[in-house]
Amino acid sequence: MFHIADSRPMLWSIALLSVLASGCTGTRYMPAQGQLAGPATAPQALQGFAGTADIQLDLPGGYASPEARNYPTQLATSEVSRWFADAGEDLTVSMHNENIDDSGWITMIPYFLTLGILPSWVTTKGETVMEVKAGDQVLFQNREPVQYKSALSMLLPTAYLVGSPGTEQYEVMTNDQLNRHKQALQQFIQSQQAGYESAVSAGTVDAYRQYLNNNPESFFRMETLRRLAELAPATHALPYHRDNIAIDSAYIVYLPDEYDIWFLGPQDLKVYDVLRLSRDEDNTLLASRIRATRQPYKVFNTDEIALLKEGGLSSDLIAAMIDASASSQTGPTPAPPAVASAAAQPAGTPAESPAQNGMSDIAAQCAKRYAAFKACDQVPSFGANICRSQVKKKYSHIACELIQ
């Protein structure tokens, strides 16, 4: 039979061990080189992105409570989330711990021998790792050493001789680590900027094009394309734009709005597809294929027809696109031959109403938006994310969002 008197020594031992294991705790952060890093601002280059913070800084080891261990993760997540314009998937900034190791457990011996009057302390060392990623691709990585000492004592608050109670030192540690990573990221971006500004200092078209060819993964690739768009000639600019697209298809993002018509039409027979096919295929047969689709382009106005002809499209192919547009509105009945004369008489009464022309313009924007997103997929490194951000800003029509 179990007697309470017989169990007293065991209960007392359990109680004593519990008291010794749940005493006062103190923590002291030990920064690299013995001093904290200077304050650093958030990377301005990330402000144009929608991003995600993926932070796992719960430090194992030592005598910290679970709440204190989780505190660095909470602080860093809140800070990094503010680096982006809004939440999204353009970029991910992750931070985590690696190579964490504890030393000093032998100090538990005097701790128990003095019933917790003398503190036991543990030194935790390791690294925090920051990565900036686009999907699974790591664009930037930085490692910083991290070290802190945590202490435990009972009966007397001797643990506070080693470090501060609560989460104060964890906040100091998190801010210092963030500042070090931010400085490294800023230096990485600035190092590319210095090379970029030097390479394009002449401000000429050739200088920008040469930079694109020599630096396919530059952070400033999209900025280079934007500057090229600004240098376009005032007249007969289509060959200029076409050459830029040949260098980098993401140039579509900065193509002037009047060129949206090149993205109209059915899949694989959009206007720019027709231009490409017309170089190798019989134009009469190609015109028949266009009419057979009965898919809308639009009834082009005078300026648009001039632009299409400037690009190299024949009157027969332009007329076929107008015929196909008319056929898509009248159902299965073939469009009358007179419609083809719209190419020769562009100033005449259009077959589409103003509302239908407006829908064609939206369709052109959506098609160009889709083509631009596809082009962004071919841009490496940071540029792909900048590219997608620019596309979202420029082509924000709600109809495009619904369609795509």
XYZ file of N, CA and C in Angstrom, residues 126-359:
702
model
N 26.282 30.458 -33.926
C 25.784 29.976 -35.203
C 25.799 31.067 -36.245
N 24.901 30.969 -37.220
C 24.782 31.956 -38.291
C 23.312 32.243 -38.556
N 23.025 33.471 -38.955
C 21.730 33.758 -39.562
C 21.974 33.960 -41.052
N 21.091 33.430 -41.861
C 21.247 33.465 -43.314
C 20.055 34.206 -43.909
N 20.333 35.227 -44.716
C 19.269 35.916 -45.447
C 19.393 35.571 -46.926
N 18.249 35.284 -47.553
C 18.194 35.033 -48.989
C 17.070 35.848 -49.610
N 17.329 36.389 -50.783
C 16.291 37.010 -51.599
C 16.067 36.081 -52.778
N 14.838 35.614 -52.945
C 14.549 34.592 -53.946
C 13.410 35.022 -54.858
N 13.512 34.601 -56.103
C 12.412 34.695 -57.053
C 11.996 33.262 -57.362
N 10.882 32.840 -56.782
C 10.515 31.433 -56.867
C 11.552 30.606 -56.128
N 12.154 29.637 -56.823
C 13.196 28.809 -56.216
C 14.601 29.336 -56.499
N 14.693 30.394 -57.299
C 16.001 30.923 -57.667
C 16.504 31.891 -56.596
N 17.682 31.620 -56.053
C 18.288 32.493 -55.052
C 19.040 33.602 -55.771
N 18.589 34.842 -55.567
C 19.198 35.992 -56.216
C 20.291 36.619 -55.364
N 20.177 36.467 -54.062
C 21.140 37.081 -53.139
C 21.158 36.260 -51.858
N 22.358 36.068 -51.323
C 22.481 35.368 -50.044
C 23.565 36.032 -49.200
N 23.314 36.144 -47.906
C 24.295 36.710 -46.987
C 24.237 35.951 -45.662
N 25.416 35.718 -45.082
C 25.521 35.024 -43.803
C 26.168 35.946 -42.776
N 25.617 35.932 -41.575
C 26.170 36.727 -40.481
C 26.327 35.849 -39.241
N 27.469 35.942 -38.542
C 27.624 35.172 -37.305
C 26.697 35.706 -36.216
N 26.177 34.814 -35.415
C 25.313 35.211 -34.300
C 25.779 34.454 -33.051
N 25.818 35.155 -31.922
C 26.276 34.540 -30.676
C 25.582 35.228 -29.498
N 25.125 34.427 -28.560
C 24.550 34.987 -27.344
C 24.763 34.020 -26.183
N 24.685 34.574 -24.985
C 24.876 33.777 -23.770
C 23.601 33.874 -22.948
N 23.114 32.743 -22.499
C 21.929 32.717 -21.640
C 22.287 32.021 -20.332
N 21.714 32.522 -19.237
C 22.068 32.018 -17.895
C 20.816 31.678 -17.111
N 20.983 30.767 -16.131
C 19.900 30.325 -15.262
C 20.407 30.302 -13.817
N 19.604 30.845 -12.909
C 19.949 30.770 -11.476
C 18.668 30.677 -10.670
N 18.822 30.305 -9.375
C 17.667 30.189 -8.479
C 18.056 30.749 -7.123
N 17.057 31.174 -6.359
C 17.223 31.742 -5.022
C 17.767 33.158 -5.074
N 18.815 33.391 -5.854
C 19.353 34.737 -6.054
C 19.353 35.026 -7.562
N 19.113 36.291 -7.945
C 19.065 36.612 -9.384
C 20.444 36.756 -10.002
N 21.318 35.801 -9.713
C 22.683 35.892 -10.232
C 22.750 35.720 -11.749
N 21.698 35.165 -12.345
C 21.684 35.039 -13.809
C 21.714 36.403 -14.475
N 21.230 37.434 -13.752
C 21.207 38.774 -14.336
C 22.591 39.380 -14.424
N 23.578 38.762 -13.743
C 24.956 39.217 -13.895
C 25.493 38.845 -15.278
N 24.909 37.817 -15.879
C 25.319 37.378 -17.209
C 24.596 38.145 -18.300
N 23.289 38.385 -18.111
C 22.509 39.074 -19.124
C 21.192 39.576 -18.584
N 20.459 40.263 -19.454
C 19.200 40.899 -19.052
C 18.052 39.901 -19.059
N 17.050 40.128 -18.211
C 15.863 39.253 -18.237
C 14.954 39.601 -19.411
N 14.001 38.738 -19.685
C 12.993 39.018 -20.703
C 13.540 38.943 -22.120
N 12.923 39.728 -23.015
C 13.238 39.647 -24.446
C 14.052 40.839 -24.950
N 14.529 41.671 -24.047
C 15.247 42.871 -24.478
C 16.445 42.541 -25.363
N 17.281 41.589 -24.933
C 18.471 41.244 -25.694
C 18.134 40.536 -27.009
N 16.990 39.855 -27.049
C 16.573 39.229 -28.302
C 16.188 40.290 -29.328
N 15.620 41.392 -28.864
C 15.307 42.496 -29.764
C 16.593 43.130 -30.285
N 17.565 43.349 -29.387
C 18.857 43.894 -29.804
C 19.508 42.986 -30.844
N 19.481 41.682 -30.580
C 20.081 40.709 -31.486
C 19.403 40.737 -32.854
N 18.085 40.739 -32.876
C 17.349 40.718 -34.146
C 17.628 41.968 -34.957
N 17.581 43.134 -34.324
C 17.826 44.387 -35.039
C 19.248 44.447 -35.580
N 20.201 43.962 -34.799
C 21.587 43.976 -35.267
C 21.766 43.056 -36.472
N 21.181 41.873 -36.414
C 21.287 40.951 -37.540
C 20.612 41.518 -38.790
N 19.451 42.122 -38.616
C 18.759 42.731 -39.757
C 19.596 43.853 -40.358
N 20.188 44.700 -39.529
C 21.013 45.791 -40.038
C 22.196 45.262 -40.842
N 22.816 44.198 -40.378
C 23.952 43.633 -41.096
C 23.524 43.066 -42.455
N 22.392 42.386 -42.467
C 21.906 41.841 -43.738
C 21.474 42.957 -44.690
N 20.822 43.975 -44.172
C 20.397 45.083 -45.029
C 21.601 45.783 -45.648
N 22.639 45.992 -44.863
C 23.843 46.634 -45.396
C 24.459 45.804 -46.512
N 24.499 44.480 -46.328
C 25.060 43.606 -47.354
C 24.222 43.648 -48.633
N 22.898 43.657 -48.491
C 22.020 43.707 -49.657
C 22.161 45.033 -50.388
N 22.238 46.137 -49.637
C 22.424 47.446 -50.256
C 23.745 47.495 -51.019
N 24.795 46.956 -50.448
C 26.093 46.949 -51.120
C 26.046 46.126 -52.397
N 25.315 45.012 -52.351
C 25.172 44.168 -53.533
C 24.492 44.938 -54.665
N 23.411 45.625 -54.351
C 22.673 46.377 -55.364
C 23.501 47.560 -55.865
N 24.149 48.270 -54.941
C 24.939 49.435 -55.324
C 26.138 49.057 -56.185
N 26.711 47.883 -55.925
C 27.845 47.452 -56.739
C 27.428 47.268 -58.193
N 26.213 46.758 -58.407
C 25.708 46.635 -59.769
C 25.381 48.002 -60.358
N 24.862 48.894 -59.521
C 24.486 50.216 -60.018
C 25.707 50.990 -60.500
N 26.814 50.897 -59.773
C 28.022 51.605 -60.180
C 28.494 51.122 -61.551
N 28.492 49.806 -61.752
C 28.887 49.266 -63.044
C 27.932 49.658 -64.150
N 26.648 49.713 -63.802
C 25.629 50.084 -64.778
C 25.805 51.525 -65.230
N 25.906 52.438 -64.287
C 26.023 53.854 -64.626
C 27.284 54.113 -65.436
N 28.352 53.378 -65.135
C 29.587 53.544 -65.903
C 29.415 53.040 -67.331
N 28.745 51.895 -67.488
C 28.601 51.286 -68.811
C 27.717 52.111 -69.739
N 26.714 52.795 -69.190
C 25.767 53.545 -70.034
C 25.978 55.047 -69.910
N 27.130 55.458 -69.423
C 27.367 56.888 -69.178
C 27.243 57.729 -70.447
N 27.493 57.112 -71.605
C 27.366 57.858 -72.861
C 25.919 58.201 -73.170
N 24.972 57.432 -72.623
C 23.557 57.717 -72.824
C 23.070 57.452 -74.231
N 23.799 56.675 -75.009
C 23.426 56.400 -76.392
C 22.675 55.074 -76.504
N 21.992 54.910 -77.621
C 21.280 53.664 -77.880
C 22.254 52.485 -77.902
N 23.392 52.687 -78.566
C 24.381 51.602 -78.642
C 24.894 51.217 -77.267
N 25.084 52.201 -76.377
C 25.586 51.907 -75.033
C 24.591 51.059 -74.258
N 23.307 51.399 -74.350
C 22.288 50.630 -73.629
C 22.138 49.231 -74.211
N 22.171 49.125 -75.529
C 22.043 47.811 -76.154
C 23.247 46.930 -75.821
N 24.427 47.526 -75.800
C 25.623 46.765 -75.450
C 25.552 46.273 -74.010
N 25.026 47.119 -73.128
C 24.894 46.705 -71.722
C 23.950 45.514 -71.602
N 22.846 45.530 -72.350
C 21.906 44.408 -72.316
C 22.577 43.119 -72.763
N 23.387 43.213 -73.812
C 24.051 42.015 -74.324
C 25.107 41.484 -73.354
N 25.782 42.392 -72.660
C 26.879 41.982 -71.778
C 26.431 41.599 -70.374
N 25.221 42.017 -69.975
C 24.769 41.811 -68.591
C 23.351 41.241 -68.559
N 23.173 40.005 -69.008
C 21.823 39.437 -69.103
C 21.125 39.247 -67.764
N 21.864 39.270 -66.642
C 21.241 39.043 -65.346
C 21.293 40.286 -64.461
N 21.484 41.437 -65.063
C 21.627 42.659 -64.275
C 20.319 43.044 -63.592
N 20.463 43.575 -62.385
C 19.319 44.130 -61.666
C 18.712 45.286 -62.445
N 19.514 45.952 -63.294
C 19.081 47.158 -64.004
C 18.681 46.870 -65.445
N 18.393 45.623 -65.742
C 18.020 45.265 -67.109
C 16.741 45.984 -67.545
N 15.724 45.980 -66.707
C 14.464 46.622 -67.085
C 14.617 48.138 -67.152
N 15.450 48.706 -66.298
C 15.712 50.138 -66.368
C 16.377 50.482 -67.702
N 17.258 49.620 -68.178
C 17.909 49.834 -69.470
C 16.873 49.819 -70.593
N 15.940 48.891 -70.545
C 14.892 48.823 -71.569
C 14.020 50.075 -71.532
N 13.723 50.556 -70.327
C 12.909 51.768 -70.212
C 13.612 52.968 -70.849
N 14.910 53.076 -70.605
C 15.658 54.196 -71.180
C 15.746 54.078 -72.697
N 15.866 52.854 -73.210
C 15.852 52.669 -74.661
C 14.528 53.134 -75.260
N 13.436 52.836 -74.573
C 12.124 53.267 -75.069
C 12.042 54.784 -75.136
N 12.666 55.462 -74.176
C 12.648 56.929 -74.160
C 13.468 57.525 -75.300
N 14.406 56.757 -75.856
C 15.264 57.253 -76.939
C 14.710 56.928 -78.319
N 13.481 56.431 -78.400
C 12.890 56.068 -79.693
C 12.743 57.302 -80.579
N 12.981 57.166 -81.876
C 12.803 58.305 -82.791
C 11.339 58.732 -82.854
N 11.118 59.979 -83.179
C 9.759 60.528 -83.179
C 8.924 59.966 -84.325
N 9.551 59.616 -85.448
C 8.815 59.073 -86.597
C 9.484 57.799 -87.081
N 8.681 56.949 -87.751
C 9.173 55.685 -88.315
C 9.983 54.904 -87.273
N 9.366 54.714 -86.110
C 10.065 54.097 -84.977
C 9.930 52.578 -84.927
N 9.089 52.014 -85.781
C 8.850 50.578 -85.669
C 10.124 49.737 -85.822
N 10.972 50.019 -86.807
C 12.217 49.225 -86.886
C 13.061 49.342 -85.615
N 13.080 50.521 -85.031
C 13.835 50.725 -83.781
C 13.289 49.827 -82.675
N 11.962 49.845 -82.503
C 11.350 49.012 -81.465
C 11.550 47.528 -81.756
N 11.467 47.178 -83.026
C 11.626 45.769 -83.402
C 13.038 45.280 -83.068
N 14.036 46.135 -83.291
C 15.418 45.759 -82.963
C 15.591 45.561 -81.455
N 14.936 46.404 -80.669
C 15.040 46.272 -79.213
C 14.372 44.991 -78.724
N 13.239 44.651 -79.310
C 12.556 43.413 -78.934
C 13.412 42.203 -79.296
N 14.149 42.309 -80.413
C 15.024 41.207 -80.810
C 16.140 40.997 -79.789
N 16.590 42.079 -79.154
C 17.620 41.970 -78.114
C 17.037 41.390 -76.834
N 15.849 41.871 -76.454
C 15.217 41.428 -75.205
C 13.709 41.537 -75.375
N 13.024 40.399 -75.380
C 11.576 40.400 -75.625
C 10.805 41.152 -74.556
N 11.405 41.349 -73.361
C 10.724 42.091 -72.306
C 10.567 43.570 -72.651
N 11.186 44.008 -73.731
C 11.001 45.392 -74.187
C 9.536 45.679 -74.508
N 8.758 44.625 -74.743
C 7.326 44.785 -75.008
C 6.658 45.620 -73.915
N 7.145 45.505 -72.686
C 6.559 46.235 -71.566
C 6.550 47.737 -71.839
N 7.585 48.236 -72.518
C 7.715 49.675 -72.728
C 7.343 50.097 -74.147
N 6.829 49.187 -74.929
C 6.397 49.525 -76.281
C 5.249 50.525 -76.204
N 5.320 51.628 -76.965
C 4.259 52.652 -76.895
C 2.877 52.068 -77.175
N 1.865 52.721 -76.607
C 0.504 52.188 -76.689
C -0.002 52.051 -78.116
N 0.465 52.915 -79.038
C -0.051 52.832 -80.405
C 0.326 51.513 -81.084
N 1.273 50.784 -80.490
C 1.681 49.501 -81.065
C 0.895 48.333 -80.482
N -0.109 48.637 -79.668
C -0.930 47.564 -79.102
C -1.621 46.733 -80.173
N -1.909 47.359 -81.324
C -2.622 46.629 -82.373
C -1.842 45.421 -82.856
N -0.533 45.399 -82.651
C 0.257 44.253 -83.088
C -0.038 43.006 -82.271
N -0.787 43.165 -81.196
C -1.083 42.021 -80.325
C -2.543 41.574 -80.439
N -3.258 42.111 -81.401
C -4.636 41.699 -81.640
C -4.686 40.415 -82.460
N -5.808 39.686 -82.305
C -6.041 38.529 -83.142
C -6.058 37.221 -82.381
N -6.413 36.124 -83.058
C -6.493 34.806 -82.407
C -5.104 34.247 -82.105
N -5.075 33.248 -81.260
C -3.821 32.598 -80.899
C -3.099 32.094 -82.149
N -1.818 32.386 -82.234
C -0.936 31.976 -83.334
C -1.196 32.734 -84.629
N -2.190 33.612 -84.646
C -2.412 34.461 -85.821
C -2.629 35.913 -85.405
N -1.988 36.298 -84.330
C -2.034 37.703 -83.950
C -1.314 38.513 -85.024
N -1.488 39.822 -84.978
C -0.931 40.660 -86.037
C 0.565 40.424 -86.192
N 1.281 40.356 -85.072
C 2.734 40.155 -85.199
C 3.052 38.753 -85.697
N 2.177 37.755 -85.429
C 2.374 36.420 -86.003
C 2.188 36.462 -87.519
N 1.176 37.209 -87.954
C 0.912 37.334 -89.392
C 2.111 37.963 -90.100
N 2.687 38.990 -89.488
C 3.868 39.626 -90.089
C 5.012 38.618 -90.213
N 5.219 37.821 -89.188
C 6.292 36.836 -89.228
C 6.019 35.782 -90.303
N 4.773 35.296 -90.355
C 4.421 34.252 -91.323
C 4.458 34.767 -92.751
N 4.156 36.041 -92.925
C 4.075 36.600 -94.279
C 5.417 36.586 -95.001
N 6.500 36.454 -94.257
C 7.828 36.455 -94.870
C 8.140 35.125 -95.552
N 7.480 34.051 -95.111
C 7.778 32.717 -95.655
C 6.575 32.041 -96.302
N 5.378 32.568 -96.080
C 4.159 31.898 -96.556
C 3.507 32.730 -97.645
N 2.851 32.039 -98.582
C 2.117 32.737 -99.632
C 1.058 33.633 -99.002
N 1.100 34.921 -99.316
C 0.212 35.884 -98.667
C -1.251 35.668 -99.008
N -1.555 35.154 -100.207
C -2.947 34.889 -100.573
C -3.526 33.777 -99.710
N -2.747 32.709 -99.518
C -3.196 31.612 -98.662
C -3.277 32.063 -97.197
N -2.331 32.887 -96.783
C -2.348 33.380 -95.406
C -3.580 34.247 -95.165
N -3.936 35.060 -96.148
C -5.139 35.896 -96.022
C -6.382 35.018 -95.888
N -6.434 33.905 -96.644
C -7.574 32.989 -96.546
C -7.654 32.365 -95.158
N -6.507 31.987 -94.601
C -6.493 31.422 -93.247
C -7.029 32.429 -92.239
N -6.650 33.683 -92.405
C -7.113 34.732 -91.482
C -8.624 34.861 -91.554
N -9.175 34.904 -92.793
C -10.628 35.041 -92.944
C -11.363 33.828 -92.379
N -10.759 32.644 -92.538
C -11.417 31.416 -92.099
C -11.553 31.342 -90.585
N -10.696 32.010 -89.866
C -10.786 31.962 -88.408
C -12.046 32.635 -87.879
N -12.545 33.651 -88.617
C -13.696 34.457 -88.180
C -13.482 34.999 -86.754
N -12.210 35.243 -86.406
C -11.861 35.801 -85.098
C -11.551 37.283 -85.255
N -11.971 38.098 -84.303
C -11.846 39.549 -84.485
C -10.422 40.074 -84.313
N -10.095 41.024 -85.173
C -8.947 41.913 -84.979
C -9.583 43.271 -84.653
N -9.718 44.140 -85.610
C -10.538 45.344 -85.506
C -10.577 46.006 -86.879
N -11.505 46.939 -87.078
C -11.522 47.739 -88.292
C -10.534 48.879 -88.066
N -9.340 48.739 -88.609
C -8.261 49.669 -88.333
C -8.545 51.038 -88.937
N -8.163 52.077 -88.209
C -8.315 53.427 -88.748
C -7.102 53.785 -89.606
N -7.104 55.005 -90.141
C -6.067 55.415 -91.082
C -4.664 55.308 -90.474
N -4.509 55.817 -89.269
C -3.188 55.797 -88.634
C -2.727 54.372 -88.352
N -3.654 53.531 -87.940
C -3.298 52.148 -87.626
C -2.883 51.383 -88.888
N -3.593 51.619 -89.992
C -3.234 50.958 -91.243
C -1.842 51.415 -91.689
N -1.574 52.705 -91.533
C -0.239 53.208 -91.889
C 0.833 52.536 -91.044
N 0.539 52.330 -89.772
C 1.495 51.690 -88.876
C 1.718 50.232 -89.261
N 0.639 49.543 -89.621
C 0.759 48.148 -90.034
C 1.548 48.020 -91.333
N 1.301 48.947 -92.277
C 2.053 48.919 -93.531
C 3.527 49.246 -93.287
N 3.765 50.179 -92.364
C 5.146 50.513 -92.011
C 5.871 49.288 -91.471
N 5.132 48.446 -90.765
C 5.731 47.237 -90.210
C 5.971 46.158 -91.241
N 5.373 46.292 -92.418
C 5.627 45.326 -93.477
C 4.431 44.510 -93.894
N 3.235 44.786 -93.364
C 2.040 44.035 -93.752
C 1.463 44.587 -95.055
N 1.037 43.678 -95.928
C 0.443 44.088 -97.201
C -1.015 44.488 -97.013
N -1.547 45.201 -97.992
C -2.958 45.613 -97.946
C -3.877 44.404 -97.923
N -3.500 43.322 -98.654
C -4.333 42.122 -98.678
C -4.469 41.502 -97.289
N -3.384 41.447 -96.543
C -3.441 40.850 -95.211
C -4.211 41.742 -94.241
N -4.042 43.050 -94.359
C -4.804 43.969 -93.495
C -6.291 43.839 -93.805
N -6.625 43.753 -95.113
C -8.033 43.594 -95.500
C -8.599 42.290 -94.951
N -7.792 41.202 -94.951
C -8.267 39.920 -94.430
C -8.586 40.026 -92.942
N -7.786 40.772 -92.198
C -8.053 40.959 -90.769
C -9.357 41.726 -90.561
N -9.603 42.721 -91.394
C -10.855 43.477 -91.273
C -12.043 42.588 -91.634
N -11.880 41.770 -92.663
C -12.940 40.827 -93.038
C -13.241 39.865 -91.892
N -12.193 39.335 -91.269
C -12.383 38.398 -90.160
C -13.096 39.070 -89.006
N -12.807 40.327 -88.773
C -13.482 41.058 -87.705
C -14.958 41.221 -88.007
N -15.276 41.549 -89.253
C -16.678 41.690 -89.630
C -17.400 40.357 -89.547
N -16.732 39.267 -89.957
C -17.353 37.946 -89.922
C -17.671 37.510 -88.501
N -16.835 37.893 -87.562
C -17.057 37.486 -86.177
C -18.292 38.148 -85.592
N -18.741 39.260 -86.192
C -19.921 39.963 -85.678
C -21.190 39.550 -86.395
N -21.075 39.035 -87.620
C -22.270 38.728 -88.409
C -22.616 37.259 -88.400
N -21.832 36.441 -87.641
C -22.145 35.030 -87.551
C -21.557 34.270 -88.712
N -22.186 33.128 -89.069
C -21.597 32.248 -90.073
C -21.660 32.778 -91.485
N -22.464 33.834 -91.741
C -22.575 34.355 -93.098
C -21.267 34.996 -93.512
N -20.695 34.606 -94.651
C -19.417 35.179 -95.083
C -19.521 36.685 -95.248
N -18.479 37.384 -94.920
C -18.477 38.837 -95.049
C -18.478 39.210 -96.512
N -19.219 40.252 -96.887
C -19.273 40.665 -98.291
C -17.923 41.175 -98.746
N -17.623 41.010 -100.042
C -16.328 41.458 -100.567
C -16.066 42.927 -100.318
N -17.148 43.734 -100.230
C -16.984 45.172 -100.058
C -16.213 45.506 -98.795
N -16.274 44.600 -97.807
C -15.577 44.883 -96.558
C -14.081 45.007 -96.798
N -13.573 44.222 -97.749
C -12.141 44.250 -98.030
C -11.699 45.623 -98.485
N -12.600 46.403 -99.062
C -12.233 47.723 -99.544
C -11.923 48.689 -98.417
N -12.202 48.272 -97.164
C -11.888 49.152 -96.028
C -10.396 49.412 -95.950
N -9.594 48.452 -96.445
C -8.150 48.688 -96.408
C -7.759 49.780 -97.374
N -8.497 49.842 -98.488
C -8.182 50.872 -99.466
C -8.835 52.188 -99.115
N -9.962 52.153 -98.350
C -10.684 53.356 -97.970
C -10.830 53.389 -96.453
N -9.735 53.564 -95.743
C -9.768 53.484 -94.287
C -10.574 54.583 -93.628
N -10.792 55.690 -94.331
C -11.503 56.794 -93.696
C -13.005 56.622 -93.765
N -13.492 55.558 -94.421
C -14.921 55.347 -94.552
C -15.561 54.948 -93.248
N -16.872 54.683 -93.308
C -17.622 54.306 -92.116
C -17.160 52.948 -91.624
N -16.738 52.796 -90.388
C -16.253 51.507 -89.891
C -17.384 50.530 -89.699
N -17.015 49.243 -89.783
C -18.027 48.204 -89.597
C -18.324 47.995 -88.126
N -17.488 48.531 -87.232
C -17.689 48.344 -85.802
C -18.215 49.629 -85.186
N -19.029 49.494 -84.186
C -19.500 50.645 -83.425
C -18.387 51.147 -82.525
N -18.494 52.387 -81.990
C -17.478 52.870 -81.058
C -17.283 51.932 -79.874
N -18.380 51.335 -79.386
C -18.251 50.426 -78.244
C -17.447 49.191 -78.630
N -17.678 48.696 -79.865
C -16.937 47.522 -80.308
C -15.470 47.843 -80.514
N -15.215 49.054 -81.050
C -13.822 49.470 -81.178
C -13.153 49.561 -79.820
N -13.914 50.034 -78.801
C -13.370 50.108 -77.450
C -13.017 48.736 -76.926
N -13.855 47.749 -77.203
C -13.556 46.388 -76.774
C -12.319 45.850 -77.489
